[in-house]
CSV table of C-alpha atoms in Angstrom, one decimal:
chain,number,residue,atom,x,y,z
A,1,UNK,CA,-71.7,-28.4,48.4
A,2,UNK,CA,-72.9,-24.8,48.4
A,3,UNK,CA,-73.6,-24.7,44.6
A,4,UNK,CA,-76.0,-27.6,45.0
A,5,UNK,CA,-78.1,-25.4,47.4
A,6,UNK,CA,-78.6,-22.9,44.7
A,7,UNK,CA,-81.5,-24.6,43.0
A,8,UNK,CA,-82.4,-23.6,39.5
A,9,UNK,CA,-85.5,-21.8,40.5
A,10,UNK,CA,-83.4,-19.6,42.7
A,11,UNK,CA,-80.9,-18.6,40.0
A,12,UNK,CA,-81.4,-15.3,38.2
A,13,UNK,CA,-84.2,-15.7,35.7
A,14,UNK,CA,-82.9,-12.9,33.5
A,15,UNK,CA,-80.0,-13.5,31.1
A,16,UNK,CA,-76.7,-13.5,33.0
A,17,UNK,CA,-73.1,-14.0,31.9
A,18,UNK,CA,-71.7,-17.4,33.0
A,19,UNK,CA,-68.7,-15.6,34.6
A,20,UNK,CA,-71.2,-13.8,36.9
A,21,UNK,CA,-73.1,-17.1,37.6
A,22,UNK,CA,-69.7,-18.6,38.6
A,23,UNK,CA,-69.3,-15.6,41.0
A,24,UNK,CA,-72.5,-16.6,42.7
A,25,UNK,CA,-70.8,-20.0,43.6
A,26,UNK,CA,-67.7,-18.1,44.9
A,27,UNK,CA,-69.8,-15.9,47.0
A,28,UNK,CA,-71.5,-18.9,48.6
A,29,UNK,CA,-68.2,-20.9,49.1
A,30,UNK,CA,-65.8,-18.3,50.3
A,31,UNK,CA,-67.3,-17.7,53.7
A,32,UNK,CA,-67.9,-21.4,54.5
A,33,UNK,CA,-64.9,-23.2,52.8
A,34,UNK,CA,-61.7,-22.3,54.5
A,35,UNK,CA,-59.6,-24.3,52.1
A,36,UNK,CA,-60.7,-22.0,49.2
A,37,UNK,CA,-58.0,-19.6,48.0
A,38,UNK,CA,-58.9,-17.5,44.9
A,39,UNK,CA,-56.9,-15.2,42.7
A,40,UNK,CA,-56.5,-13.6,39.4
A,41,UNK,CA,-53.9,-12.2,37.0
A,42,UNK,CA,-54.8,-8.6,37.4
A,43,UNK,CA,-58.5,-9.2,36.5
A,44,UNK,CA,-60.2,-9.9,39.8
A,45,UNK,CA,-63.0,-7.6,39.2
A,46,UNK,CA,-63.7,-9.1,35.7
A,47,UNK,CA,-63.5,-12.8,36.6
A,48,UNK,CA,-65.7,-12.6,39.7
A,49,UNK,CA,-63.5,-14.7,41.9
A,50,UNK,CA,-63.5,-12.3,45.0
A,51,UNK,CA,-66.2,-12.8,47.5
A,52,UNK,CA,-65.1,-10.0,50.0
A,53,UNK,CA,-63.6,-6.6,49.7
A,54,UNK,CA,-62.3,-6.6,53.2
A,55,UNK,CA,-58.6,-5.7,53.2
A,56,UNK,CA,-57.9,-8.7,55.6
A,57,UNK,CA,-59.1,-11.1,52.8
A,58,UNK,CA,-56.3,-9.9,50.5
A,59,UNK,CA,-53.2,-12.1,50.7
A,60,UNK,CA,-50.3,-9.5,51.2
A,61,UNK,CA,-48.2,-7.9,53.8
A,62,UNK,CA,-50.1,-6.0,56.5
A,63,UNK,CA,-47.2,-3.5,56.5
A,64,UNK,CA,-48.8,-2.0,53.4
A,65,UNK,CA,-51.6,-0.7,55.5
A,66,UNK,CA,-50.2,2.8,55.4
A,67,UNK,CA,-50.5,2.9,51.6
A,68,UNK,CA,-54.1,2.0,51.7
A,69,UNK,CA,-53.2,-1.5,50.3
A,70,UNK,CA,-52.9,-3.4,53.5
A,71,UNK,CA,-53.8,-7.0,53.6
A,72,UNK,CA,-53.1,-10.1,55.7
A,73,UNK,CA,-50.9,-13.2,55.4
A,74,UNK,CA,-54.1,-15.0,56.4
A,75,UNK,CA,-55.9,-13.6,53.4
A,76,UNK,CA,-57.4,-16.0,50.8
A,77,UNK,CA,-57.7,-13.7,47.8
A,78,UNK,CA,-54.5,-13.3,45.8
A,79,UNK,CA,-53.7,-10.6,43.3
A,80,UNK,CA,-51.0,-12.2,41.2
A,81,UNK,CA,-50.5,-9.4,38.8
A,82,UNK,CA,-50.1,-10.0,35.0
A,83,UNK,CA,-48.2,-13.2,35.6
A,84,UNK,CA,-50.4,-16.0,34.2
A,85,UNK,CA,-47.8,-18.7,34.2
A,86,UNK,CA,-46.5,-17.9,37.7
A,87,UNK,CA,-50.1,-17.7,38.9
A,88,UNK,CA,-50.9,-21.3,37.7
A,89,UNK,CA,-47.5,-22.6,38.9
A,90,UNK,CA,-48.1,-21.2,42.4
A,91,UNK,CA,-51.6,-22.7,42.4
A,92,UNK,CA,-50.0,-26.1,41.5
A,93,UNK,CA,-47.8,-25.8,44.6
A,94,UNK,CA,-50.7,-24.9,46.8
A,95,UNK,CA,-52.7,-27.9,45.6
A,96,UNK,CA,-49.7,-30.2,45.9
A,97,UNK,CA,-48.9,-29.1,49.5
A,98,UNK,CA,-51.4,-31.6,51.0
A,99,UNK,CA,-54.5,-33.2,49.6
A,100,UNK,CA,-57.6,-31.1,50.4
A,101,UNK,CA,-55.6,-28.7,52.5
A,102,UNK,CA,-55.9,-25.8,50.0
A,103,UNK,CA,-58.3,-25.5,47.0
A,104,UNK,CA,-56.7,-23.0,44.6
A,105,UNK,CA,-59.0,-21.2,42.1
A,106,UNK,CA,-57.2,-19.0,39.6
A,107,UNK,CA,-58.6,-16.9,36.9
A,108,UNK,CA,-57.9,-14.7,33.8
A,109,UNK,CA,-59.4,-14.4,30.3
A,110,UNK,CA,-59.5,-17.7,28.5
A,111,UNK,CA,-57.1,-16.5,25.9
A,112,UNK,CA,-54.4,-15.7,28.5
A,113,UNK,CA,-54.4,-19.3,29.8
A,114,UNK,CA,-52.2,-19.9,26.8
A,115,UNK,CA,-49.4,-18.1,28.6
A,116,UNK,CA,-50.0,-20.6,31.5
A,117,UNK,CA,-50.4,-23.7,29.4
A,118,UNK,CA,-47.1,-25.5,30.6
A,119,UNK,CA,-48.2,-25.1,34.2
A,120,UNK,CA,-51.8,-26.3,33.4
A,121,UNK,CA,-50.2,-29.3,31.7
A,122,UNK,CA,-48.1,-30.1,34.9
A,123,UNK,CA,-51.3,-29.8,37.0
A,124,UNK,CA,-53.0,-32.4,34.7
A,125,UNK,CA,-49.9,-34.6,34.8
A,126,UNK,CA,-49.8,-34.6,38.6
A,127,UNK,CA,-53.6,-34.8,38.9
A,128,UNK,CA,-53.8,-31.7,41.1
A,129,UNK,CA,-57.2,-30.3,42.0
A,130,UNK,CA,-56.9,-26.8,40.7
A,131,UNK,CA,-59.8,-24.8,39.4
A,132,UNK,CA,-59.3,-22.5,36.4
A,133,UNK,CA,-61.8,-19.8,35.7
A,134,UNK,CA,-61.4,-18.8,32.1
A,135,UNK,CA,-63.7,-15.9,31.3
A,136,UNK,CA,-64.4,-13.8,28.1
A,137,UNK,CA,-64.3,-17.0,26.2
A,138,UNK,CA,-65.3,-16.2,22.7
A,139,UNK,CA,-65.7,-13.6,19.9
A,140,UNK,CA,-68.4,-12.2,22.2
A,141,UNK,CA,-65.7,-10.4,24.2
A,142,UNK,CA,-66.2,-7.8,21.5
A,143,UNK,CA,-64.1,-4.6,21.2
A,144,UNK,CA,-60.9,-6.1,22.7
A,145,UNK,CA,-60.5,-7.8,19.4
A,146,UNK,CA,-58.7,-10.8,18.0
A,147,UNK,CA,-55.8,-10.7,20.5
A,148,UNK,CA,-58.3,-11.5,23.2
A,149,UNK,CA,-60.7,-13.8,21.3
A,150,UNK,CA,-59.8,-17.5,21.6
A,151,UNK,CA,-60.5,-19.5,18.4
A,152,UNK,CA,-58.4,-22.7,18.6
A,153,UNK,CA,-57.5,-22.7,22.3
A,154,UNK,CA,-60.3,-25.0,23.4
A,155,UNK,CA,-59.1,-27.7,21.0
A,156,UNK,CA,-55.8,-27.8,22.9
A,157,UNK,CA,-57.3,-28.1,26.3
A,158,UNK,CA,-59.9,-30.6,25.2
A,159,UNK,CA,-57.1,-32.8,23.8
A,160,UNK,CA,-55.0,-32.6,27.0
A,161,UNK,CA,-55.3,-35.8,29.2
A,162,UNK,CA,-56.2,-35.5,32.8
A,163,UNK,CA,-58.2,-32.3,32.8
A,164,UNK,CA,-61.9,-31.5,32.7
A,165,UNK,CA,-62.6,-28.7,30.2
A,166,UNK,CA,-66.2,-27.4,30.8
A,167,UNK,CA,-68.1,-24.8,28.9
A,168,UNK,CA,-71.5,-24.3,30.4
A,169,UNK,CA,-74.5,-22.9,28.5
A,170,UNK,CA,-76.2,-21.1,31.3
A,171,UNK,CA,-76.2,-20.5,35.1
A,172,UNK,CA,-77.7,-23.9,35.8
A,173,UNK,CA,-74.9,-25.6,33.9
A,174,UNK,CA,-72.4,-23.4,35.7
A,175,UNK,CA,-73.7,-25.0,39.0
A,176,UNK,CA,-73.1,-28.4,37.5
A,177,UNK,CA,-69.6,-27.5,36.3
A,178,UNK,CA,-68.7,-26.3,39.7
A,179,UNK,CA,-70.0,-29.5,41.3
A,180,UNK,CA,-67.8,-31.6,39.0
A,181,UNK,CA,-64.8,-29.4,39.6
A,182,UNK,CA,-65.1,-29.7,43.4
A,183,UNK,CA,-65.5,-33.4,43.4
A,184,UNK,CA,-62.9,-34.2,40.8
A,185,UNK,CA,-59.4,-35.4,41.5
A,186,UNK,CA,-58.0,-33.7,38.4
A,187,UNK,CA,-57.8,-30.0,37.5
A,188,UNK,CA,-60.9,-28.4,35.9
A,189,UNK,CA,-61.2,-25.4,33.6
A,190,UNK,CA,-64.5,-23.5,33.3
A,191,UNK,CA,-64.8,-21.6,30.0
A,192,UNK,CA,-67.2,-18.7,30.8
A,193,UNK,CA,-68.9,-15.9,28.8
A,194,UNK,CA,-68.5,-12.2,29.1
A,195,UNK,CA,-72.0,-11.7,27.6
A,196,UNK,CA,-75.3,-12.6,29.2
A,197,UNK,CA,-77.0,-16.0,28.4
A,198,UNK,CA,-80.6,-16.9,29.0
A,199,UNK,CA,-81.5,-19.6,31.6
A,200,UNK,CA,-82.6,-22.5,29.4
A,201,UNK,CA,-85.5,-24.7,30.1
A,202,UNK,CA,-83.8,-28.0,29.4
A,203,UNK,CA,-80.4,-27.6,31.2
A,204,UNK,CA,-79.6,-29.5,34.3
A,205,UNK,CA,-76.5,-29.9,36.5
A,206,UNK,CA,-77.1,-33.7,36.4
A,207,UNK,CA,-76.8,-33.5,32.6
A,208,UNK,CA,-73.5,-31.6,32.9
A,209,UNK,CA,-72.1,-34.6,34.8
A,210,UNK,CA,-72.9,-36.7,31.8
A,211,UNK,CA,-70.8,-34.4,29.6
A,212,UNK,CA,-73.4,-34.2,26.9
A,213,UNK,CA,-77.2,-34.5,27.0
A,214,UNK,CA,-80.3,-33.5,25.1
A,215,UNK,CA,-81.9,-30.1,26.2
A,216,UNK,CA,-84.4,-29.6,23.3
A,217,UNK,CA,-86.4,-31.9,21.2
A,218,UNK,CA,-89.2,-31.1,18.8
A,219,UNK,CA,-92.4,-33.0,18.9
A,220,UNK,CA,-91.7,-34.7,15.6
A,221,UNK,CA,-88.6,-36.3,17.2
A,222,UNK,CA,-90.1,-37.5,20.4
A,223,UNK,CA,-91.1,-40.9,19.3
A,224,UNK,CA,-88.1,-41.8,17.1
A,225,UNK,CA,-84.7,-40.8,15.8
A,226,UNK,CA,-84.5,-37.1,15.0
A,227,UNK,CA,-83.7,-36.0,11.5
A,228,UNK,CA,-81.3,-33.3,12.7
A,229,UNK,CA,-79.2,-33.1,15.8
A,230,UNK,CA,-77.3,-30.0,16.8
A,231,UNK,CA,-74.4,-30.2,19.3
A,232,UNK,CA,-73.3,-27.0,21.0
A,233,UNK,CA,-71.6,-25.5,24.0
A,234,UNK,CA,-71.7,-22.2,26.0
A,235,UNK,CA,-73.1,-19.1,24.4
A,236,UNK,CA,-74.0,-20.9,21.1
A,237,UNK,CA,-76.4,-23.4,22.7
A,238,UNK,CA,-79.3,-20.9,22.8
A,239,UNK,CA,-78.5,-20.1,19.1
A,240,UNK,CA,-78.7,-23.8,18.3
A,241,UNK,CA,-82.1,-24.0,19.9
A,242,UNK,CA,-83.3,-21.1,17.8
A,243,UNK,CA,-82.0,-22.8,14.7
A,244,UNK,CA,-83.7,-26.1,15.6
A,245,UNK,CA,-86.9,-24.3,16.2
A,246,UNK,CA,-86.7,-22.6,12.8
A,247,UNK,CA,-86.1,-26.0,11.1
A,248,UNK,CA,-88.8,-27.9,13.0
A,249,UNK,CA,-91.8,-29.1,11.1
A,250,UNK,CA,-94.2,-32.0,11.2
A,251,UNK,CA,-91.8,-33.8,8.7
A,252,UNK,CA,-88.5,-32.8,10.4
A,253,UNK,CA,-87.6,-33.7,14.0
A,254,UNK,CA,-84.8,-31.8,15.6
A,255,UNK,CA,-82.8,-32.2,18.8
A,256,UNK,CA,-80.2,-30.0,20.5
A,257,UNK,CA,-77.5,-31.6,22.6
A,258,UNK,CA,-75.5,-29.5,25.1
A,259,UNK,CA,-72.0,-30.9,25.4
A,260,UNK,CA,-70.2,-28.9,28.1
A,261,UNK,CA,-67.5,-31.5,28.5
A,262,UNK,CA,-66.4,-33.9,25.8
A,263,UNK,CA,-64.1,-35.8,28.2
A,264,UNK,CA,-67.0,-36.7,30.5
A,265,UNK,CA,-69.2,-37.7,27.6
A,266,UNK,CA,-66.5,-40.0,26.2
A,267,UNK,CA,-66.5,-41.9,29.5
A,268,UNK,CA,-70.1,-43.1,28.9
A,269,UNK,CA,-71.2,-46.4,27.4
A,270,UNK,CA,-71.7,-46.8,23.7
A,271,UNK,CA,-75.3,-47.3,24.3
A,272,UNK,CA,-75.7,-43.8,26.0
A,273,UNK,CA,-73.7,-42.1,23.3
A,274,UNK,CA,-75.8,-43.7,20.6
A,275,UNK,CA,-79.0,-42.6,22.4
A,276,UNK,CA,-77.8,-39.0,22.5
A,277,UNK,CA,-76.1,-38.9,19.1
A,278,UNK,CA,-77.8,-41.4,16.7
A,279,UNK,CA,-75.2,-42.7,14.2
A,280,UNK,CA,-77.9,-43.9,11.8
A,281,UNK,CA,-80.8,-41.9,10.3
A,282,UNK,CA,-79.8,-38.5,11.7
A,283,UNK,CA,-77.5,-35.7,10.4
A,284,UNK,CA,-75.5,-34.1,13.2
A,285,UNK,CA,-74.2,-30.5,13.1
A,286,UNK,CA,-71.9,-28.9,15.7
A,287,UNK,CA,-72.5,-25.2,16.4
A,288,UNK,CA,-69.6,-23.4,18.1
A,289,UNK,CA,-67.9,-20.1,17.4
A,290,UNK,CA,-64.5,-21.6,17.7
A,291,UNK,CA,-62.4,-23.8,15.4
A,292,UNK,CA,-64.2,-27.0,14.4
A,293,UNK,CA,-61.1,-29.1,15.1
A,294,UNK,CA,-62.3,-32.2,17.1
A,295,UNK,CA,-66.0,-32.0,16.2
A,296,UNK,CA,-65.6,-34.6,13.4
A,297,UNK,CA,-65.6,-37.2,16.2
A,298,UNK,CA,-69.2,-36.4,16.9
A,299,UNK,CA,-70.8,-34.6,14.0
A,300,UNK,CA,-71.0,-34.7,10.2
A,301,UNK,CA,-70.7,-30.9,9.8
A,302,UNK,CA,-70.0,-27.8,11.8
A,303,UNK,CA,-71.0,-24.1,12.0
A,304,UNK,CA,-67.6,-22.8,13.1
A,305,UNK,CA,-65.0,-20.1,12.9
A,306,UNK,CA,-62.3,-20.1,10.2
A,307,UNK,CA,-60.3,-17.0,10.9
A,308,UNK,CA,-59.2,-14.8,13.8
A,309,UNK,CA,-62.0,-12.5,15.2
A,310,UNK,CA,-62.3,-8.8,14.9
A,311,UNK,CA,-62.8,-5.8,17.1
A,312,UNK,CA,-66.6,-4.8,17.3
A,313,UNK,CA,-69.6,-5.2,19.5
A,314,UNK,CA,-70.5,-8.9,20.1
A,315,UNK,CA,-73.8,-8.7,18.2
A,316,UNK,CA,-72.1,-7.4,15.1
A,317,UNK,CA,-69.4,-10.0,15.3
A,318,UNK,CA,-71.8,-12.9,15.5
A,319,UNK,CA,-73.6,-11.5,12.5
A,320,UNK,CA,-70.4,-10.8,10.5
A,321,UNK,CA,-69.1,-14.3,11.0
A,322,UNK,CA,-72.4,-15.9,10.1
A,323,UNK,CA,-73.8,-17.0,13.4
A,324,UNK,CA,-77.3,-15.5,13.0
A,325,UNK,CA,-79.9,-18.3,13.5
A,326,UNK,CA,-81.6,-17.5,10.1
A,327,UNK,CA,-78.4,-17.9,8.2
A,328,UNK,CA,-77.4,-21.1,10.1
A,329,UNK,CA,-80.8,-22.5,9.4
A,330,UNK,CA,-80.5,-21.8,5.6
A,331,UNK,CA,-77.1,-23.5,5.5
A,332,UNK,CA,-78.2,-26.5,7.5
A,333,UNK,CA,-81.3,-26.9,5.4
A,334,UNK,CA,-79.1,-27.0,2.2
A,335,UNK,CA,-76.8,-29.5,3.9
A,336,UNK,CA,-79.8,-31.7,4.8
A,337,UNK,CA,-81.1,-31.6,1.3
A,338,UNK,CA,-77.7,-32.6,-0.1
A,339,UNK,CA,-77.8,-35.7,2.1
A,340,UNK,CA,-81.4,-36.7,1.7
A,341,UNK,CA,-82.6,-39.0,-1.1
A,342,UNK,CA,-86.2,-40.1,-1.5
A,343,UNK,CA,-86.8,-39.0,2.1
A,344,UNK,CA,-84.0,-41.2,3.4
A,345,UNK,CA,-81.0,-39.6,5.1
A,346,UNK,CA,-77.7,-40.5,3.5
A,347,UNK,CA,-75.2,-40.2,6.4
A,348,UNK,CA,-71.9,-38.8,5.2
A,349,UNK,CA,-68.9,-41.2,5.3
A,350,UNK,CA,-65.9,-40.8,7.5
A,351,UNK,CA,-63.7,-38.0,6.1
A,352,UNK,CA,-66.7,-36.1,4.5
A,353,UNK,CA,-67.0,-33.6,7.3
A,354,UNK,CA,-68.4,-30.3,6.1
A,355,UNK,CA,-67.8,-26.8,7.2
A,356,UNK,CA,-71.1,-25.0,6.6
A,357,UNK,CA,-69.8,-21.4,6.9
A,358,UNK,CA,-67.2,-21.9,4.2
């Protein structure tokens, strides 16, 4: 698989949006994988699913050549127009035609996959190998505002049976997400950022295959159960690492777990899940700028959104909604103090999940 040939050391070392990292895979696959057919709902240039600008690669009538919009019926890049439901329904038909004959990849902003949800559900029901590239996946989309900012949508797709919903934290995890999507016998949705993310030291595509795995651990936590565990996804993972670093001390061990795919993590043994997320002696906090719905299965508290977003630059929005590392660290420290007695962690009971930004 071409994504496997792009080793971590060869990935861009500067911060890069995960939608652009996904485009690196498309650029590698397009010329060598004839089954690949990509397309977008009028957002081809924003979702990075086109690997060639040659007119012959655009799937449309060659009779349009006089208009300067000529294409070819052998083209493998489809401009669907603003028709999200039709786009995904067509992709279902392409995938169902014959196993492995066509690998459809369709794309739009994450929020707009809501319009296509019935067709996505049918793909999951039929176990069709379709890849959904869902970009601009958070409040970091910025000035487009709350109409474009998904807050609760991930909860819906995570709850849907028969689909892998993956939110990678950097370019390395994007390579892992693509590897899973290409090998799976079910549809996969990649939730990707508009804004640039740093390439993190602890990420690995092998870790992505496990669904959730530690990517940061302080020295104080290396020889035992950490006092604080942060779970995060996508853009917020590097924020969680900053928070963990702020809270790390000789007396407080911290760990950060990247969980790009809950469904894959849930398939592991109880022993592995306990190793990653200790149920005794550690307080677990989810950090994600979406709704917290679903995180109570894994964590005792969350740093999450509780309203629709706003129209403003991404940095201002993260600050406005409380996602600055310093602010999160203060709130997590208070949460830890409330649940520590005589240096012993008092793990909250079921139903005592706390929202730390309320």
